[in-house]
Short mmCIF file of C-alpha atoms in Angstrom, two decimals:
data_model
loop_
_atom_site.label_atom_id
_atom_site.label_comp_id
_atom_site.label_asym_id
_atom_site.label_seq_id
_atom_site.Cartn_x
_atom_site.Cartn_y
_atom_site.Cartn_z
CA MET A 29 -21.64 -32.06 -5.05
CA ARG A 30 -21.17 -30.04 -1.82
CA PHE A 31 -18.10 -30.39 0.31
CA SER A 32 -17.00 -29.34 3.76
CA VAL A 33 -13.24 -28.40 3.72
CA SER A 34 -11.13 -27.93 6.74
CA HIS A 35 -7.25 -27.03 6.41
CA VAL A 36 -5.43 -26.54 9.80
CA THR A 37 -1.72 -25.54 9.81
CA GLU A 38 0.23 -25.50 13.06
CA VAL A 39 3.76 -23.84 12.97
CA GLY A 40 6.09 -24.31 15.98
CA TYR A 41 9.50 -22.46 16.57
CA ALA A 42 12.19 -23.76 18.99
CA ALA A 43 12.64 -20.29 20.34
CA PRO A 44 10.54 -17.10 20.18
CA VAL A 45 10.57 -15.32 16.85
CA ARG A 46 9.44 -11.67 16.37
CA PHE A 47 7.86 -9.46 13.75
CA ALA A 48 6.32 -12.35 11.81
CA ARG A 49 4.66 -11.58 8.47
CA PHE A 50 2.62 -14.11 6.66
CA ASN A 51 0.74 -14.37 3.36
CA LEU A 52 -2.18 -16.96 3.19
CA ARG A 53 -3.78 -18.34 0.10
CA LEU A 54 -6.52 -20.58 1.49
CA ARG A 55 -9.73 -18.80 0.60
CA PRO A 56 -10.91 -19.87 -2.79
CA ALA A 57 -10.95 -17.33 -5.55
CA ALA A 58 -14.05 -17.28 -7.87
CA TRP A 59 -14.20 -20.01 -10.35
CA PRO A 60 -16.85 -21.29 -12.83
CA GLY A 61 -18.91 -24.16 -11.63
CA GLN A 62 -18.00 -23.64 -8.03
CA ARG A 63 -19.79 -21.68 -5.26
CA VAL A 64 -18.15 -21.01 -1.84
CA GLU A 65 -20.10 -20.51 1.35
CA ASP A 66 -19.24 -19.24 4.81
CA HIS A 67 -15.39 -19.22 4.65
CA ALA A 68 -13.90 -18.65 8.13
CA LEU A 69 -10.32 -18.02 9.04
CA ARG A 70 -9.09 -18.39 12.45
CA LEU A 71 -5.65 -17.29 13.67
CA ASP A 72 -3.97 -18.05 17.07
CA PRO A 73 -2.50 -15.89 18.28
CA GLY A 74 -4.60 -13.09 16.84
CA PRO A 75 -2.77 -10.77 14.35
CA ALA A 76 -1.84 -7.12 15.02
CA GLN A 77 -2.69 -6.29 11.44
CA ILE A 78 -4.59 -8.20 8.74
CA VAL A 79 -5.19 -7.21 5.07
CA GLU A 80 -7.33 -9.27 2.53
CA GLY A 81 -7.82 -8.96 -1.17
CA GLU A 82 -6.67 -10.21 -4.59
CA GLY A 83 -3.23 -11.35 -5.04
CA GLY A 84 -1.01 -10.87 -8.03
CA TYR A 85 -2.66 -13.56 -10.09
CA HIS A 86 -6.11 -15.23 -9.79
CA VAL A 87 -5.78 -15.95 -6.16
CA PHE A 88 -7.21 -14.44 -2.87
CA GLU A 89 -4.46 -13.45 -0.41
CA THR A 90 -4.63 -12.78 3.32
CA ARG A 91 -1.69 -10.82 4.65
CA PHE A 92 -1.20 -10.55 8.36
CA ALA A 93 1.45 -9.45 10.97
CA LEU A 94 2.29 -10.59 14.49
CA GLU A 95 4.20 -8.03 16.48
CA GLN A 96 4.69 -10.00 19.79
CA PRO A 97 7.12 -12.79 20.06
CA ILE A 98 5.61 -16.22 19.30
CA THR A 99 6.72 -19.85 19.57
CA ARG A 100 3.60 -21.30 17.90
CA LEU A 101 1.10 -20.29 15.28
CA ARG A 102 -2.18 -22.02 14.53
CA ILE A 103 -4.03 -21.23 11.10
CA GLU A 104 -7.48 -22.84 10.59
CA SER A 105 -9.34 -22.34 7.36
CA ARG A 106 -12.81 -23.80 6.92
CA PHE A 107 -15.50 -23.39 4.27
CA THR A 108 -18.28 -25.11 2.43
CA VAL A 109 -18.34 -25.40 -1.34
CA GLU A 110 -20.71 -26.49 -4.02
CA ARG A 111 -18.93 -28.00 -7.08
CA GLU A 112 -20.60 -28.67 -10.29
CA SER A 113 -19.71 -31.84 -12.47
CA LEU A 114 -17.54 -31.53 -15.55
CA PRO A 115 -19.61 -29.90 -18.26
CA MET A 116 -20.81 -32.59 -20.91
CA HIS A 117 -19.67 -30.75 -23.89
CA LEU A 118 -15.96 -31.10 -22.75
CA ALA A 119 -16.39 -34.93 -23.59
CA VAL A 120 -16.47 -34.04 -27.23
CA SER A 121 -14.79 -30.71 -27.46
CA THR A 122 -11.21 -30.56 -28.94
CA GLY A 123 -10.61 -26.76 -29.13
CA PRO A 124 -8.52 -24.90 -31.68
CA SER A 125 -5.18 -26.28 -33.10
CA LEU A 126 -2.07 -25.25 -31.18
CA THR A 127 -1.08 -23.12 -33.99
CA ASP A 128 -4.49 -21.27 -34.00
CA LEU A 129 -4.45 -21.14 -30.17
CA ARG A 130 -0.97 -19.47 -30.10
CA GLU A 131 -1.93 -16.74 -32.47
CA ARG A 132 -5.06 -16.13 -30.44
CA ALA A 133 -3.26 -16.03 -27.22
CA MET A 134 -0.67 -13.61 -28.45
CA ALA A 135 -3.41 -11.46 -29.92
CA SER A 136 -5.69 -11.37 -26.91
CA PRO A 137 -6.22 -7.90 -25.43
CA ASP A 138 -7.30 -9.46 -22.01
CA LEU A 139 -4.48 -8.53 -19.55
CA SER A 140 -6.48 -9.50 -16.42
CA ALA A 141 -5.53 -12.26 -14.06
CA LEU A 142 -7.57 -14.74 -16.20
CA GLY A 143 -6.17 -13.60 -19.54
CA PRO A 144 -3.74 -15.85 -21.37
CA ALA A 145 -0.90 -13.29 -21.39
CA SER A 146 0.57 -14.09 -18.01
CA TYR A 147 0.70 -17.85 -18.70
CA ILE A 148 2.39 -18.09 -22.06
CA PHE A 149 6.14 -17.49 -20.97
CA ALA A 150 8.43 -19.07 -18.48
CA SER A 151 8.13 -18.24 -14.84
CA PRO A 152 10.49 -18.63 -11.97
CA GLN A 153 9.52 -22.14 -10.86
CA ALA A 154 8.49 -23.18 -14.33
CA PRO A 155 11.31 -22.11 -16.61
CA ALA A 156 11.99 -23.14 -20.12
CA GLU A 157 13.65 -26.52 -20.15
CA ALA A 158 15.07 -28.02 -23.36
CA ALA A 159 14.76 -31.62 -22.09
CA ILE A 160 11.07 -31.15 -21.30
CA ALA A 161 10.36 -29.44 -24.63
CA LEU A 162 12.03 -32.34 -26.64
CA TRP A 163 10.16 -34.81 -24.65
CA ALA A 164 6.82 -33.03 -25.49
CA GLU A 165 7.76 -32.98 -29.19
CA GLY A 166 7.38 -36.78 -29.10
CA LEU A 167 3.83 -36.47 -27.94
CA ILE A 168 2.09 -33.63 -29.73
CA ASP A 169 2.59 -31.35 -32.68
CA ALA A 170 1.32 -27.96 -33.82
CA ASP A 171 -1.71 -29.28 -35.73
CA LEU A 172 -3.15 -30.99 -32.62
CA PRO A 173 -6.26 -29.62 -31.05
CA VAL A 174 -5.38 -28.16 -27.65
CA ILE A 175 -7.57 -30.45 -25.57
CA ASP A 176 -6.16 -33.47 -27.28
CA ALA A 177 -2.68 -32.06 -26.63
CA GLY A 178 -3.41 -31.42 -23.04
CA LYS A 179 -4.64 -35.05 -22.59
CA ALA A 180 -1.53 -36.42 -24.38
CA LEU A 181 0.74 -34.57 -21.95
CA MET A 182 -1.36 -35.35 -18.94
CA GLY A 183 -1.53 -39.01 -19.89
CA ALA A 184 2.25 -39.36 -20.54
CA ILE A 185 3.07 -37.91 -17.17
CA HIS A 186 0.72 -40.24 -15.53
CA ARG A 187 2.28 -43.20 -17.23
CA GLU A 188 5.82 -42.33 -17.13
CA PHE A 189 6.19 -40.73 -13.77
CA THR A 190 6.15 -42.40 -10.23
CA TYR A 191 4.04 -40.67 -7.49
CA LEU A 192 6.63 -40.80 -4.65
CA PRO A 193 6.11 -38.51 -1.68
CA GLY A 194 9.66 -37.66 -0.30
CA ALA A 195 11.33 -37.91 -3.64
CA THR A 196 11.09 -34.08 -4.08
CA PHE A 197 10.62 -31.13 -1.82
CA ALA A 198 8.92 -27.78 -2.25
CA ASP A 199 12.10 -26.21 -3.68
CA THR A 200 13.02 -29.20 -6.02
CA SER A 201 13.51 -27.74 -9.60
CA VAL A 202 11.23 -28.91 -12.35
CA ALA A 203 14.41 -30.12 -14.24
CA ASP A 204 15.34 -32.37 -11.35
CA ALA A 205 11.94 -33.60 -10.98
CA PHE A 206 11.63 -34.35 -14.74
CA ALA A 207 14.98 -36.23 -14.68
CA ALA A 208 13.99 -38.33 -11.71
CA ARG A 209 10.56 -39.12 -13.36
CA ALA A 210 9.23 -39.11 -9.67
CA GLY A 211 7.61 -36.66 -7.35
CA VAL A 212 4.11 -35.49 -6.35
CA CYS A 213 1.36 -33.29 -7.85
CA GLN A 214 3.37 -30.15 -7.63
CA ASP A 215 6.05 -31.67 -9.62
CA PHE A 216 3.86 -33.24 -12.32
CA SER A 217 1.96 -30.01 -12.80
CA GLN A 218 5.00 -27.87 -13.26
CA VAL A 219 6.50 -30.44 -15.70
CA MET A 220 3.31 -30.31 -17.79
CA ILE A 221 3.35 -26.57 -17.55
CA VAL A 222 6.82 -26.19 -18.95
CA ALA A 223 5.86 -28.60 -21.71
CA ALA A 224 2.60 -26.93 -22.72
CA ARG A 225 4.33 -23.43 -22.87
CA ALA A 226 7.03 -24.87 -25.07
CA PHE A 227 4.21 -25.19 -27.66
CA GLY A 228 2.71 -21.65 -27.01
CA ILE A 229 -0.08 -23.00 -24.85
CA PRO A 230 -0.98 -20.68 -22.03
CA ALA A 231 -0.55 -22.90 -18.89
CA ALA A 232 -1.32 -22.20 -15.23
CA TYR A 233 -0.59 -23.88 -11.87
CA VAL A 234 -3.76 -24.58 -9.98
CA SER A 235 -3.84 -24.97 -6.17
CA GLY A 236 -6.84 -26.70 -4.74
CA TYR A 237 -8.26 -29.71 -2.95
CA LEU A 238 -9.34 -33.11 -4.37
CA ARG A 239 -12.02 -35.48 -2.81
CA THR A 240 -10.16 -38.67 -1.89
CA LEU A 241 -11.62 -42.00 -0.89
CA PRO A 242 -10.18 -44.57 1.58
CA PRO A 243 -9.14 -48.01 0.39
CA PRO A 244 -12.21 -50.50 0.20
CA GLY A 245 -13.15 -51.59 3.68
CA GLN A 246 -11.03 -49.05 5.52
CA PRO A 247 -12.57 -46.09 7.51
CA ARG A 248 -11.69 -42.53 6.34
CA LEU A 249 -8.98 -41.06 8.41
CA VAL A 250 -9.59 -37.52 9.82
CA GLY A 251 -6.93 -34.96 8.74
CA ALA A 252 -5.45 -37.36 6.16
CA ASP A 253 -6.37 -35.44 3.06
CA ALA A 254 -4.08 -32.84 1.48
CA MET A 255 -3.89 -30.01 -0.76
CA HIS A 256 -3.67 -30.84 -4.51
CA ALA A 257 -2.22 -29.25 -7.74
CA TRP A 258 -3.28 -29.61 -11.38
CA VAL A 259 -2.90 -27.64 -14.53
CA ALA A 260 -5.29 -25.16 -16.36
CA LEU A 261 -4.74 -24.70 -20.10
CA TRP A 262 -6.26 -21.76 -21.89
CA CYS A 263 -8.28 -23.42 -24.77
CA GLY A 264 -9.47 -20.21 -26.57
CA GLU A 265 -12.13 -17.73 -25.99
CA ASP A 266 -14.94 -20.10 -26.16
CA LEU A 267 -13.79 -22.78 -24.01
CA GLY A 268 -11.67 -20.70 -21.49
CA TRP A 269 -9.66 -22.47 -18.96
CA ILE A 270 -9.79 -26.20 -18.68
CA GLY A 271 -8.27 -28.19 -15.87
CA PHE A 272 -5.98 -31.19 -16.51
CA ASP A 273 -4.96 -33.42 -13.53
CA PRO A 274 -1.68 -35.19 -14.64
CA THR A 275 -1.46 -36.96 -11.16
CA ASN A 276 -4.65 -38.80 -11.83
CA ASP A 277 -4.94 -38.44 -15.63
CA VAL A 278 -8.34 -36.86 -15.54
CA LEU A 279 -9.87 -33.60 -16.47
CA ALA A 280 -10.65 -31.45 -13.32
CA GLY A 281 -14.23 -31.96 -12.49
CA GLY A 282 -16.66 -32.20 -9.59
CA ASP A 283 -14.13 -33.49 -7.17
CA HIS A 284 -11.53 -30.77 -7.75
CA ILE A 285 -12.11 -27.77 -5.55
CA PHE A 286 -10.35 -24.68 -6.96
CA VAL A 287 -8.55 -22.23 -4.57
CA GLY A 288 -6.13 -20.26 -6.72
CA MET A 289 -4.32 -20.11 -10.04
CA GLY A 290 -0.93 -18.55 -10.83
CA ARG A 291 2.15 -19.03 -13.11
CA ASP A 292 3.74 -21.74 -10.81
CA TYR A 293 3.55 -23.00 -7.27
CA ALA A 294 5.24 -19.80 -5.75
CA ASP A 295 2.25 -17.63 -6.88
CA VAL A 296 -0.34 -19.65 -4.95
CA ALA A 297 1.72 -21.37 -2.19
CA PRO A 298 -0.85 -21.74 0.81
CA ILE A 299 1.55 -20.04 3.25
CA ASP A 300 4.71 -18.19 3.10
CA GLY A 301 6.28 -15.29 5.04
CA THR A 302 9.18 -13.94 7.03
CA PHE A 303 10.16 -13.50 10.67
CA LYS A 304 13.04 -12.19 12.69
CA GLY A 305 14.93 -14.91 14.58
CA ALA A 306 17.02 -17.92 14.01
CA ALA A 307 14.87 -20.72 15.54
CA GLN A 308 14.14 -23.97 13.98
CA GLN A 309 10.65 -24.18 12.55
CA THR A 310 8.28 -27.19 12.32
CA MET A 311 4.93 -27.41 10.50
CA THR A 312 2.07 -29.82 10.50
CA VAL A 313 -0.87 -29.70 8.18
CA ALA A 314 -4.27 -31.57 8.57
CA VAL A 315 -6.80 -31.29 5.73
CA ASP A 316 -10.25 -32.82 5.58
CA VAL A 317 -12.49 -32.80 2.36
CA VAL A 318 -15.76 -34.16 3.42
CA PRO A 319 -18.73 -34.76 0.98
CA LEU A 320 -22.04 -33.42 2.30
CA ASP A 321 -24.47 -34.96 -0.15
#
């Protein structure tokens, strides 16, 4: 399936701010089963400096600076992507047991951004949480194959948690989201990451897009899509990284468009940065994921 993806961010300031520095993570990094065409990034006003390259984890970063005072900023990212369907062998694969997987992950010499080492231990926004680990103990055990364990965690979050925009914010802790049993895809993904790591499963936070369909009989609304988040579990050398979407209780497949992968949300946030000034800031985001086939 081919998709056209548009992501427009508009930032406004109540008074001029100066020396703004931003980091963008909107251009998709390379990912198996996905091919990106003609990515274009437009910034208004134009930056004084811009640098592009690999980020700290498996993510492509654009860093730019605005030297003149600004009261608004428009960021437009567009690309076309071809996404393959979920491989058929995953329908029957289970992967190694959690005990075996943990040993393999600890012994792996791969220290790259796609190696398991960076995703075994706690991270700033996905710290070790005893309550989440105890909850996971009721769902999986050390003898369970990793894909079955991932499906068990994913399914439990889908059943037990309520998708409720506004219940949490970007800085809501994973412990608070877990206690509330409510939130959005960011919260569900980080709960699953903490639970998986408690059993030694290398777990990563994935930022991307998901094709969505309007309710039957209703037109598709332009700009009404959004960025999505799911979890990638390292399932051994043979299977590699497999995506699990706890928000929808499905494996990440042909409708999931990969952008970047990190330890938690902070590593792959679509935009962050700093500026000099004390003005109130507002932000609006419009996303469109349009099938082309």
